[in-house]
């Protein structure tokens, strides 16, 4: 599904803005009267925007979503930086995925953008992820976690454009490991 943005342009708004720019120091009575007149829309432009997330060809799954089998292979290979975005209290009662570090959503900005490499290494015992890394993987508690999705959007906004997230969350990992 495509997203559309509708833009209305008014001949009145264009003339009024030209009038204001010409008479910046002060408006004449005629110009102020004109700017108070009722505007009539004259043109309608529809622009098609790109969808919010890019999709791969298999099952219409976004390329940012990692499923259980892919996550298991990534953990086995050791080429993944797992980041749990839950609060420490939640992790104390449940646990972490193998090799994951806990950076709560509220501290993610500080940890990834302002901590020095050495400070990050000392605190998390892992190298600090770089913006060009393609192995950053976020997850939360449940399927399609709101916090993991928010963290993913923030990382993409901060330049970590190859970051992805595990859609099953910790709950799915535990269920599949036990069953």
mmCIF file of N, CA, C and O in Angstrom, residues 76-110:
data_model
loop_
_atom_site.group_PDB
_atom_site.id
_atom_site.type_symbol
_atom_site.label_atom_id
_atom_site.label_comp_id
_atom_site.label_asym_id
_atom_site.label_seq_id
_atom_site.Cartn_x
_atom_site.Cartn_y
_atom_site.Cartn_z
ATOM 1 N N UNK A 76 25.121 -18.629 16.239
ATOM 2 C CA UNK A 76 26.082 -19.719 16.081
ATOM 3 C C UNK A 76 27.353 -19.237 15.379
ATOM 4 O O UNK A 76 28.464 -19.625 15.742
ATOM 5 N N UNK A 77 27.204 -18.353 14.404
ATOM 6 C CA UNK A 77 28.364 -17.848 13.664
ATOM 7 C C UNK A 77 29.179 -16.842 14.492
ATOM 8 O O UNK A 77 30.351 -16.644 14.216
ATOM 9 N N UNK A 78 28.530 -16.209 15.453
ATOM 10 C CA UNK A 78 29.217 -15.218 16.276
ATOM 11 C C UNK A 78 29.340 -13.853 15.621
ATOM 12 O O UNK A 78 30.003 -12.964 16.135
ATOM 13 N N UNK A 79 28.696 -13.661 14.482
ATOM 14 C CA UNK A 79 28.786 -12.393 13.747
ATOM 15 C C UNK A 79 27.540 -11.540 13.963
ATOM 16 O O UNK A 79 26.917 -11.084 13.005
ATOM 17 N N UNK A 80 27.188 -11.331 15.230
ATOM 18 C CA UNK A 80 26.016 -10.518 15.539
ATOM 19 C C UNK A 80 26.246 -9.807 16.867
ATOM 20 O O UNK A 80 26.892 -10.339 17.767
ATOM 21 N N UNK A 81 25.770 -8.574 16.934
ATOM 22 C CA UNK A 81 25.797 -7.819 18.183
ATOM 23 C C UNK A 81 24.361 -7.682 18.660
ATOM 24 O O UNK A 81 23.609 -6.837 18.176
ATOM 25 N N UNK A 82 23.957 -8.546 19.582
ATOM 26 C CA UNK A 82 22.592 -8.544 20.102
ATOM 27 C C UNK A 82 22.446 -7.482 21.179
ATOM 28 O O UNK A 82 23.254 -7.420 22.107
ATOM 29 N N UNK A 83 21.406 -6.673 21.051
ATOM 30 C CA UNK A 83 21.131 -5.630 22.038
ATOM 31 C C UNK A 83 19.694 -5.805 22.519
ATOM 32 O O UNK A 83 18.755 -5.707 21.746
ATOM 33 N N UNK A 84 19.557 -6.075 23.824
ATOM 34 C CA UNK A 84 18.252 -6.185 24.461
ATOM 35 C C UNK A 84 17.867 -4.805 24.954
ATOM 36 O O UNK A 84 18.603 -4.197 25.727
ATOM 37 N N UNK A 85 16.713 -4.290 24.524
ATOM 38 C CA UNK A 85 16.312 -2.922 24.861
ATOM 39 C C UNK A 85 15.340 -2.871 26.036
ATOM 40 O O UNK A 85 14.774 -1.824 26.318
ATOM 41 N N UNK A 86 15.173 -3.986 26.748
ATOM 42 C CA UNK A 86 14.293 -4.003 27.919
ATOM 43 C C UNK A 86 14.999 -3.376 29.120
ATOM 44 O O UNK A 86 16.207 -3.191 29.115
ATOM 45 N N UNK A 87 14.227 -3.089 30.139
ATOM 46 C CA UNK A 87 14.772 -2.536 31.378
ATOM 47 C C UNK A 87 15.486 -3.631 32.166
ATOM 48 O O UNK A 87 15.115 -4.808 32.070
ATOM 49 N N UNK A 88 16.494 -3.291 32.967
ATOM 50 C CA UNK A 88 17.236 -4.295 33.735
ATOM 51 C C UNK A 88 16.357 -5.132 34.669
ATOM 52 O O UNK A 88 16.629 -6.320 34.874
ATOM 53 N N UNK A 89 15.289 -4.551 35.218
ATOM 54 C CA UNK A 89 14.384 -5.294 36.097
ATOM 55 C C UNK A 89 13.706 -6.438 35.347
ATOM 56 O O UNK A 89 13.495 -7.521 35.906
ATOM 57 N N UNK A 90 13.329 -6.208 34.096
ATOM 58 C CA UNK A 90 12.702 -7.257 33.282
ATOM 59 C C UNK A 90 13.694 -8.376 32.993
ATOM 60 O O UNK A 90 13.341 -9.555 33.030
ATOM 61 N N UNK A 91 14.922 -8.018 32.727
ATOM 62 C CA UNK A 91 15.943 -9.002 32.393
ATOM 63 C C UNK A 91 16.311 -9.834 33.618
ATOM 64 O O UNK A 91 16.570 -11.030 33.508
ATOM 65 N N UNK A 92 16.293 -9.218 34.795
ATOM 66 C CA UNK A 92 16.607 -9.943 36.026
ATOM 67 C C UNK A 92 15.614 -11.082 36.254
ATOM 68 O O UNK A 92 15.984 -12.143 36.766
ATOM 69 N N UNK A 93 14.366 -10.895 35.831
ATOM 70 C CA UNK A 93 13.362 -11.942 36.040
ATOM 71 C C UNK A 93 13.287 -12.942 34.886
ATOM 72 O O UNK A 93 12.726 -14.018 35.050
ATOM 73 N N UNK A 94 13.832 -12.591 33.734
ATOM 74 C CA UNK A 94 13.734 -13.501 32.581
ATOM 75 C C UNK A 94 15.089 -13.982 32.082
ATOM 76 O O UNK A 94 15.315 -15.158 31.950
ATOM 77 N N UNK A 95 15.979 -13.071 31.751
ATOM 78 C CA UNK A 95 17.283 -13.423 31.208
ATOM 79 C C UNK A 95 17.534 -12.769 29.868
ATOM 80 O O UNK A 95 16.713 -11.999 29.375
ATOM 81 N N UNK A 96 18.692 -13.080 29.286
ATOM 82 C CA UNK A 96 19.120 -12.522 28.001
ATOM 83 C C UNK A 96 19.327 -13.632 26.987
ATOM 84 O O UNK A 96 19.542 -14.791 27.357
ATOM 85 N N UNK A 97 19.312 -13.286 25.723
ATOM 86 C CA UNK A 97 19.713 -14.235 24.683
ATOM 87 C C UNK A 97 21.223 -14.445 24.789
ATOM 88 O O UNK A 97 21.938 -13.564 25.278
ATOM 89 N N UNK A 98 21.728 -15.581 24.313
ATOM 90 C CA UNK A 98 23.175 -15.833 24.393
ATOM 91 C C UNK A 98 23.985 -14.749 23.677
ATOM 92 O O UNK A 98 23.728 -14.438 22.525
ATOM 93 N N UNK A 99 24.933 -14.155 24.399
ATOM 94 C CA UNK A 99 25.820 -13.151 23.821
ATOM 95 C C UNK A 99 25.241 -11.759 23.732
ATOM 96 O O UNK A 99 25.869 -10.866 23.171
ATOM 97 N N UNK A 100 24.047 -11.533 24.287
ATOM 98 C CA UNK A 100 23.403 -10.222 24.193
ATOM 99 C C UNK A 100 23.882 -9.296 25.303
ATOM 100 O O UNK A 100 24.346 -9.743 26.351
ATOM 101 N N UNK A 101 23.780 -8.003 25.037
ATOM 102 C CA UNK A 101 24.023 -6.994 26.055
ATOM 103 C C UNK A 101 22.723 -6.235 26.270
ATOM 104 O O UNK A 101 21.870 -6.190 25.385
ATOM 105 N N UNK A 102 22.572 -5.666 27.451
ATOM 106 C CA UNK A 102 21.366 -4.911 27.768
ATOM 107 C C UNK A 102 21.661 -3.421 27.726
ATOM 108 O O UNK A 102 22.479 -2.916 28.485
ATOM 109 N N UNK A 103 21.014 -2.742 26.789
ATOM 110 C CA UNK A 103 21.041 -1.279 26.736
ATOM 111 C C UNK A 103 19.580 -0.850 26.664
ATOM 112 O O UNK A 103 18.957 -0.948 25.609
ATOM 113 N N UNK A 104 18.992 -0.434 27.790
ATOM 114 C CA UNK A 104 17.580 -0.024 27.768
ATOM 115 C C UNK A 104 17.339 1.090 26.755
ATOM 116 O O UNK A 104 18.233 1.890 26.468
ATOM 117 N N UNK A 105 16.137 1.114 26.234
ATOM 118 C CA UNK A 105 15.776 2.090 25.204
ATOM 119 C C UNK A 105 16.117 3.517 25.636
ATOM 120 O O UNK A 105 16.623 4.306 24.846
ATOM 121 N N UNK A 106 15.878 3.846 26.894
ATOM 122 C CA UNK A 106 16.146 5.191 27.385
ATOM 123 C C UNK A 106 17.623 5.554 27.427
ATOM 124 O O UNK A 106 17.973 6.728 27.463
ATOM 125 N N UNK A 107 18.509 4.566 27.422
ATOM 126 C CA UNK A 107 19.950 4.840 27.489
ATOM 127 C C UNK A 107 20.663 4.569 26.163
ATOM 128 O O UNK A 107 21.879 4.699 26.071
ATOM 129 N N UNK A 108 19.918 4.184 25.164
ATOM 130 C CA UNK A 108 20.498 3.808 23.875
ATOM 131 C C UNK A 108 21.228 4.975 23.209
ATOM 132 O O UNK A 108 22.330 4.810 22.693
ATOM 133 N N UNK A 109 20.628 6.145 23.232
ATOM 134 C CA UNK A 109 21.223 7.320 22.595
ATOM 135 C C UNK A 109 22.577 7.645 23.216
ATOM 136 O O UNK A 109 23.561 7.865 22.502
ATOM 137 N N UNK A 110 22.623 7.673 24.533
ATOM 138 C CA UNK A 110 23.873 7.962 25.240
ATOM 139 C C UNK A 110 24.933 6.914 24.920
ATOM 140 O O UNK A 110 26.080 7.232 24.634
#
